[in-house]
PDB file of C-alpha atoms in Angstrom:
ATOM      1  CA  ALA A 868       6.339  -7.083  -9.645  1.00 79.00           C
ATOM      2  CA  GLN A 869       5.276 -10.587  -8.729  1.00 84.00           C
ATOM      3  CA  PRO A 870       2.383 -12.169 -10.686  1.00 87.00           C
ATOM      4  CA  ARG A 871       0.647 -14.908  -8.698  1.00 90.00           C
ATOM      5  CA  GLN A 872      -2.151 -17.369  -9.384  1.00 88.00           C
ATOM      6  CA  GLY A 873      -4.613 -17.899  -6.559  1.00 91.00           C
ATOM      7  CA  LEU A 874      -7.339 -20.134  -5.229  1.00 91.00           C
ATOM      8  CA  ALA A 875      -9.082 -22.789  -7.309  1.00 90.00           C
ATOM      9  CA  THR A 876     -11.972 -23.948  -5.098  1.00 90.00           C
ATOM     10  CA  ALA A 877     -12.782 -27.125  -7.110  1.00 88.00           C
ATOM     11  CA  ASP A 878     -16.478 -26.403  -6.430  1.00 90.00           C
ATOM     12  CA  ASN A 879     -17.482 -22.806  -7.175  1.00 90.00           C
ATOM     13  CA  PHE A 880     -21.178 -23.618  -6.760  1.00 93.00           C
ATOM     14  CA  ARG A 881     -20.497 -24.604  -3.156  1.00 92.00           C
ATOM     15  CA  PHE A 882     -17.907 -21.994  -2.140  1.00 94.00           C
ATOM     16  CA  LEU A 883     -18.640 -18.817  -4.137  1.00 95.00           C
ATOM     17  CA  ARG A 884     -21.504 -16.346  -3.804  1.00 94.00           C
ATOM     18  CA  TYR A 885     -22.293 -12.863  -5.021  1.00 94.00           C
ATOM     19  CA  TRP A 886     -21.716 -10.434  -2.159  1.00 93.00           C
ATOM     20  CA  TRP A 887     -25.405  -9.432  -2.098  1.00 92.00           C
ATOM     21  CA  GLU A 888     -26.457 -13.066  -1.562  1.00 94.00           C
ATOM     22  CA  VAL A 889     -24.749 -13.288   1.822  1.00 92.00           C
ATOM     23  CA  GLY A 890     -25.157  -9.655   2.935  1.00 91.00           C
ATOM     24  CA  THR A 891     -22.417  -7.216   3.870  1.00 91.00           C
ATOM     25  CA  ALA A 892     -22.693  -7.988   7.610  1.00 93.00           C
ATOM     26  CA  ASN A 893     -21.397 -11.521   6.912  1.00 94.00           C
ATOM     27  CA  ILE A 894     -18.391 -10.481   4.825  1.00 96.00           C
ATOM     28  CA  GLY A 895     -14.898  -9.761   6.140  1.00 94.00           C
ATOM     29  CA  PHE A 896     -14.059  -6.609   4.185  1.00 95.00           C
ATOM     30  CA  GLY A 897     -10.630  -4.969   4.268  1.00 93.00           C
ATOM     31  CA  CYS A 898      -8.610  -7.629   6.074  1.00 95.00           C
ATOM     32  CA  ARG A 899      -4.861  -7.097   5.761  1.00 94.00           C
ATOM     33  CA  ASP A 900      -3.766 -10.706   6.226  1.00 94.00           C
ATOM     34  CA  ALA A 901      -4.872 -14.224   7.184  1.00 94.00           C
ATOM     35  CA  GLY A 902      -4.571 -13.498  10.908  1.00 93.00           C
ATOM     36  CA  GLU A 903      -6.921 -10.528  10.681  1.00 94.00           C
ATOM     37  CA  ALA A 904      -9.337 -12.609   8.597  1.00 94.00           C
ATOM     38  CA  MET A 905      -9.349 -15.380  11.224  1.00 94.00           C
ATOM     39  CA  ALA A 906      -9.853 -12.856  14.037  1.00 93.00           C
ATOM     40  CA  SER A 907     -12.869 -11.367  12.228  1.00 94.00           C
ATOM     41  CA  LYS A 908     -14.776 -14.674  12.668  1.00 94.00           C
ATOM     42  CA  LYS A 909     -16.381 -14.050   9.257  1.00 95.00           C
ATOM     43  CA  LYS A 910     -17.204 -16.805   6.796  1.00 96.00           C
ATOM     44  CA  TRP A 911     -17.125 -14.861   3.521  1.00 96.00           C
ATOM     45  CA  PHE A 912     -14.325 -12.753   2.047  1.00 96.00           C
ATOM     46  CA  PRO A 913     -14.005 -10.760  -1.192  1.00 96.00           C
ATOM     47  CA  TYR A 914     -12.761 -12.887  -4.096  1.00 95.00           C
ATOM     48  CA  MET A 915     -11.261 -11.956  -7.470  1.00 93.00           C
ATOM     49  CA  LYS A 916     -12.793 -14.364  -9.965  1.00 88.00           C
ATOM     50  CA  GLY A 917     -11.991 -12.571 -13.218  1.00 82.00           C
ATOM     51  CA  GLY A 918     -15.144 -11.342 -14.907  1.00 82.00           C
ATOM     52  CA  SER A 919     -15.847  -9.093 -17.852  1.00 84.00           C
ATOM     53  CA  PHE A 920     -13.451  -6.730 -19.639  1.00 87.00           C
ATOM     54  CA  ARG A 921     -12.982  -3.810 -17.261  1.00 90.00           C
ATOM     55  CA  ARG A 922      -9.979  -1.539 -16.865  1.00 93.00           C
ATOM     56  CA  TRP A 923      -8.741   0.321 -13.783  1.00 94.00           C
ATOM     57  CA  TYR A 924     -11.257  -0.901 -11.152  1.00 93.00           C
ATOM     58  CA  GLY A 925     -14.203  -3.255 -10.736  1.00 90.00           C
ATOM     59  CA  ASN A 926     -15.383  -6.852 -11.094  1.00 89.00           C
ATOM     60  CA  GLN A 927     -15.692  -7.155  -7.330  1.00 92.00           C
ATOM     61  CA  GLU A 928     -18.942  -9.106  -7.165  1.00 92.00           C
ATOM     62  CA  TYR A 929     -17.852 -12.390  -5.595  1.00 94.00           C
ATOM     63  CA  VAL A 930     -17.107 -13.619  -2.099  1.00 95.00           C
ATOM     64  CA  VAL A 931     -15.600 -16.965  -1.110  1.00 96.00           C
ATOM     65  CA  ASN A 932     -16.135 -19.148   1.942  1.00 96.00           C
ATOM     66  CA  TRP A 933     -12.726 -18.780   3.623  1.00 95.00           C
ATOM     67  CA  GLU A 934     -13.945 -19.437   7.161  1.00 94.00           C
ATOM     68  CA  ASN A 935     -11.197 -20.645   9.520  1.00 94.00           C
ATOM     69  CA  ASP A 936      -8.482 -19.904   6.966  1.00 93.00           C
ATOM     70  CA  GLY A 937     -10.282 -21.891   4.267  1.00 91.00           C
ATOM     71  CA  ALA A 938     -10.503 -25.110   6.308  1.00 89.00           C
ATOM     72  CA  GLU A 939     -13.455 -26.503   4.322  1.00 91.00           C
ATOM     73  CA  ILE A 940     -11.933 -25.696   0.927  1.00 90.00           C
ATOM     74  CA  LYS A 941      -8.541 -27.086   1.928  1.00 91.00           C
ATOM     75  CA  THR A 942     -10.082 -30.483   2.735  1.00 87.00           C
ATOM     76  CA  ILE A 943     -12.554 -30.881  -0.147  1.00 82.00           C
ATOM     77  CA  GLY A 944     -12.038 -34.304  -1.700  1.00 76.00           C
ATOM     78  CA  ILE A 945      -9.894 -35.596   1.157  1.00 76.00           C
ATOM     79  CA  GLU A 946     -12.334 -38.483   1.693  1.00 73.00           C
ATOM     80  CA  SER A 947     -11.282 -39.836  -1.714  1.00 74.00           C
ATOM     81  CA  GLY A 948      -7.632 -39.610  -0.711  1.00 74.00           C
ATOM     82  CA  ARG A 949      -6.784 -36.544  -2.808  1.00 76.00           C
ATOM     83  CA  VAL A 950      -7.562 -32.918  -2.027  1.00 78.00           C
ATOM     84  CA  VAL A 951      -9.016 -31.406  -5.209  1.00 84.00           C
ATOM     85  CA  SER A 952      -8.872 -27.684  -4.393  1.00 88.00           C
ATOM     86  CA  ARG A 953      -5.745 -25.605  -4.994  1.00 86.00           C
ATOM     87  CA  PRO A 954      -5.228 -22.778  -2.494  1.00 88.00           C
ATOM     88  CA  GLN A 955      -2.047 -21.359  -4.070  1.00 88.00           C
ATOM     89  CA  ASN A 956       0.107 -18.439  -2.943  1.00 91.00           C
ATOM     90  CA  THR A 957      -1.889 -17.928   0.248  1.00 92.00           C
ATOM     91  CA  SER A 958       0.708 -15.522   1.657  1.00 92.00           C
ATOM     92  CA  PHE A 959      -0.444 -13.018  -1.002  1.00 93.00           C
ATOM     93  CA  TYR A 960      -4.128 -13.241  -0.050  1.00 95.00           C
ATOM     94  CA  PHE A 961      -5.580  -9.964   1.264  1.00 95.00           C
ATOM     95  CA  ARG A 962      -2.691  -7.811  -0.039  1.00 94.00           C
ATOM     96  CA  PRO A 963      -3.434  -4.878  -2.374  1.00 95.00           C
ATOM     97  CA  GLY A 964      -2.377  -5.503  -5.946  1.00 94.00           C
ATOM     98  CA  VAL A 965      -3.394  -5.486  -9.580  1.00 93.00           C
ATOM     99  CA  THR A 966      -5.705  -8.136 -11.015  1.00 93.00           C
ATOM    100  CA  TRP A 967      -6.773  -9.125 -14.509  1.00 88.00           C
ATOM    101  CA  ASN A 968      -8.836 -11.741 -16.321  1.00 84.00           C
ATOM    102  CA  ALA A 969      -6.749 -14.811 -17.074  1.00 78.00           C
ATOM    103  CA  LEU A 970      -9.058 -15.566 -20.014  1.00 70.00           C
ATOM    104  CA  SER A 971     -10.644 -12.867 -22.160  1.00 74.00           C
ATOM    105  CA  SER A 972     -11.760 -12.680 -25.775  1.00 72.00           C
ATOM    106  CA  ALA A 973     -12.143  -8.889 -25.417  1.00 75.00           C
ATOM    107  CA  GLY A 974      -8.440  -8.366 -24.730  1.00 80.00           C
ATOM    108  CA  PHE A 975      -6.316  -7.730 -21.661  1.00 84.00           C
ATOM    109  CA  SER A 976      -7.593  -5.414 -18.927  1.00 88.00           C
ATOM    110  CA  ALA A 977      -5.965  -4.768 -15.552  1.00 91.00           C
ATOM    111  CA  ARG A 978      -7.644  -3.384 -12.433  1.00 94.00           C
ATOM    112  CA  LEU A 979      -6.593  -2.104  -9.032  1.00 95.00           C
ATOM    113  CA  MET A 980      -7.335  -4.646  -6.321  1.00 94.00           C
ATOM    114  CA  PRO A 981      -7.667  -3.065  -2.870  1.00 93.00           C
ATOM    115  CA  LYS A 982      -6.557  -4.889   0.254  1.00 95.00           C
ATOM    116  CA  GLY A 983      -8.819  -7.626   1.557  1.00 96.00           C
ATOM    117  CA  PHE A 984      -9.264  -9.795  -1.539  1.00 96.00           C
ATOM    118  CA  ILE A 985      -8.406 -13.433  -2.108  1.00 95.00           C
ATOM    119  CA  ILE A 986      -7.084 -13.974  -5.618  1.00 93.00           C
ATOM    120  CA  GLY A 987      -8.510 -16.691  -7.821  1.00 90.00           C
ATOM    121  CA  HIS A 988      -6.938 -18.860 -10.487  1.00 86.00           C
ATOM    122  CA  LYS A 989      -8.902 -16.945 -13.176  1.00 85.00           C
ATOM    123  CA  GLY A 990      -8.503 -13.604 -11.372  1.00 85.00           C
ATOM    124  CA  PRO A 991      -4.792 -13.676 -10.493  1.00 89.00           C
ATOM    125  CA  GLY A 992      -2.851 -10.895  -8.810  1.00 90.00           C
ATOM    126  CA  LEU A 993       0.330  -8.941  -9.324  1.00 90.00           C
ATOM    127  CA  TYR A 994       2.103  -7.485  -6.293  1.00 91.00           C
ATOM    128  CA  CYS A 995       4.905  -5.064  -5.463  1.00 88.00           C
ATOM    129  CA  ASP A 996       6.203  -3.293  -2.372  1.00 85.00           C
ATOM    130  CA  SER A 997       4.638   0.168  -2.647  1.00 86.00           C
ATOM    131  CA  MET A 998       1.282   1.583  -3.701  1.00 88.00           C
ATOM    132  CA  ASP A 999       3.042   4.231  -5.828  1.00 85.00           C
ATOM    133  CA  HIS A1000       4.789   1.493  -7.795  1.00 85.00           C
ATOM    134  CA  LEU A1001       1.524  -0.456  -8.020  1.00 89.00           C
ATOM    135  CA  TYR A1002      -0.221   2.516  -9.676  1.00 91.00           C
ATOM    136  CA  THR A1003       2.669   2.890 -12.125  1.00 89.00           C
ATOM    137  CA  ILE A1004       2.486  -0.787 -13.055  1.00 89.00           C
ATOM    138  CA  LEU A1005      -1.305  -0.600 -13.459  1.00 92.00           C
ATOM    139  CA  GLY A1006      -0.828   2.282 -15.899  1.00 92.00           C
ATOM    140  CA  LEU A1007       1.745   0.316 -17.868  1.00 89.00           C
ATOM    141  CA  LEU A1008      -0.410  -2.834 -17.956  1.00 89.00           C
ATOM    142  CA  ASN A1009      -3.292  -0.894 -19.516  1.00 91.00           C
ATOM    143  CA  SER A1010      -1.061   0.845 -22.086  1.00 88.00           C
ATOM    144  CA  VAL A1011      -0.903   0.209 -25.824  1.00 89.00           C
ATOM    145  CA  LEU A1012       2.792  -0.666 -25.466  1.00 88.00           C
ATOM    146  CA  PHE A1013       2.043  -3.433 -22.991  1.00 87.00           C
ATOM    147  CA  GLU A1014      -0.840  -4.693 -25.152  1.00 86.00           C
ATOM    148  CA  ASN A1015       1.557  -5.041 -28.092  1.00 85.00           C
ATOM    149  CA  LEU A1016       4.206  -6.805 -25.979  1.00 86.00           C
ATOM    150  CA  LEU A1017       1.562  -9.165 -24.608  1.00 84.00           C
ATOM    151  CA  THR A1018       0.489 -10.232 -28.098  1.00 84.00           C
ATOM    152  CA  ILE A1019       4.049 -11.444 -28.658  1.00 86.00           C
ATOM    153  CA  VAL A1020       4.144 -13.724 -25.600  1.00 80.00           C
ATOM    154  CA  SER A1021       0.425 -14.568 -25.616  1.00 76.00           C
ATOM    155  CA  PRO A1022      -1.131 -14.556 -29.103  1.00 77.00           C
ATOM    156  CA  THR A1023      -4.265 -16.288 -27.719  1.00 76.00           C
ATOM    157  CA  ILE A1024      -7.024 -15.167 -25.326  1.00 73.00           C
ATOM    158  CA  ASP A1025      -5.230 -16.714 -22.324  1.00 72.00           C
ATOM    159  CA  PHE A1026      -3.269 -14.312 -20.101  1.00 79.00           C
ATOM    160  CA  ASN A1027      -1.672 -16.428 -17.398  1.00 78.00           C
ATOM    161  CA  VAL A1028       0.854 -15.433 -14.746  1.00 76.00           C
ATOM    162  CA  GLY A1029       3.751 -17.070 -16.577  1.00 76.00           C
ATOM    163  CA  GLN A1030       3.204 -14.943 -19.655  1.00 77.00           C
ATOM    164  CA  LEU A1031       2.924 -11.722 -17.648  1.00 77.00           C
ATOM    165  CA  GLY A1032       6.050 -12.697 -15.751  1.00 81.00           C
ATOM    166  CA  LEU A1033       8.009 -12.657 -19.028  1.00 78.00           C
ATOM    167  CA  LEU A1034       7.276  -9.000 -19.717  1.00 80.00           C
ATOM    168  CA  PRO A1035       9.447  -6.138 -18.434  1.00 75.00           C
ATOM    169  CA  VAL A1036       8.117  -3.601 -15.968  1.00 72.00           C
ATOM    170  CA  CYS A1037       9.874  -0.590 -14.504  1.00 69.00           C
ATOM    171  CA  ASP A1038      11.298  -0.928 -11.017  1.00 68.00           C
ATOM    172  CA  THR A1039      10.472   2.621  -9.932  1.00 65.00           C
ATOM    173  CA  SER A1040       7.279   4.591  -9.648  1.00 64.00           C
ATOM    174  CA  SER A1041       6.339   7.626 -11.725  1.00 69.00           C
ATOM    175  CA  ILE A1042       4.455  10.567 -10.202  1.00 74.00           C
ATOM    176  CA  GLY A1043       2.998  11.490 -13.620  1.00 82.00           C
ATOM    177  CA  ILE A1044       1.722   7.998 -14.364  1.00 84.00           C
ATOM    178  CA  LYS A1045       0.468   7.536 -10.792  1.00 86.00           C
ATOM    179  CA  SER A1046      -1.586  10.737 -10.977  1.00 89.00           C
ATOM    180  CA  LYS A1047      -3.222   9.752 -14.272  1.00 91.00           C
ATOM    181  CA  VAL A1048      -3.938   6.217 -13.047  1.00 91.00           C
ATOM    182  CA  GLU A1049      -5.488   7.553  -9.822  1.00 92.00           C
ATOM    183  CA  THR A1050      -7.811   9.680 -11.962  1.00 92.00           C
ATOM    184  CA  ALA A1051      -8.739   6.682 -14.145  1.00 91.00           C
ATOM    185  CA  VAL A1052      -9.355   4.524 -11.059  1.00 92.00           C
ATOM    186  CA  GLY A1053     -11.535   7.292  -9.596  1.00 92.00           C
ATOM    187  CA  TYR A1054     -13.671   7.406 -12.751  1.00 91.00           C
ATOM    188  CA  ALA A1055     -13.953   3.616 -12.808  1.00 91.00           C
ATOM    189  CA  LYS A1056     -15.040   3.568  -9.131  1.00 90.00           C
ATOM    190  CA  ALA A1057     -17.696   6.207  -9.836  1.00 90.00           C
ATOM    191  CA  PHE A1058     -18.936   4.171 -12.814  1.00 85.00           C
ATOM    192  CA  GLU A1059     -19.021   1.027 -10.661  1.00 79.00           C
ATOM    193  CA  ALA A1060     -21.042   2.858  -7.967  1.00 76.00           C
ATOM    194  CA  GLU A1061     -23.528   4.070 -10.603  1.00 72.00           C
ATOM    195  CA  ASP A1062     -23.806   0.540 -11.974  1.00 62.00           C
ATOM    196  CA  GLU A1063     -24.718  -0.845  -8.520  1.00 57.00           C
ATOM    197  CA  ALA A1064     -27.374   1.837  -7.878  1.00 46.00           C
TER     198      ALA A1064
END
């Protein structure tokens, strides 16, 4: 599993919006990669910013201006001679993964991140090669065992990619864990849908 930090816009007020502010017709949902995002001709794309304590699924309120592969973000500050944004690990953008809050006083909580999202520096991502393995890892990340291991490497409220990278994860998937995690994700999605209504 590969934990990765993502985009720091350097000006969230300028580049981030709630999805309902721009309208769903202007958002590039479900893109699989940068090429598909460019071909969509959309300006706004789903963005993982972090958010409140929420396990399994959710915190999908934000979109980011990533028009033309983030051309405007990638050049912010260039007039002063130094680009101030940090579009990191762009090859992982739009891939399905697991996300979490990099900073949380309520504790660690991991969520499934469907394809089509750009990861943020406070809403990083963790990636692996198969969805089955991803569900297994999500189950482990939200377990009591993992919570105890995490307190050893991160005794504060900061859960960065380096700390998660220190912890062991299994390299195979588990049908039993996957089934339980799918159920938990389903409940969390239903709760999220009720919350939006």
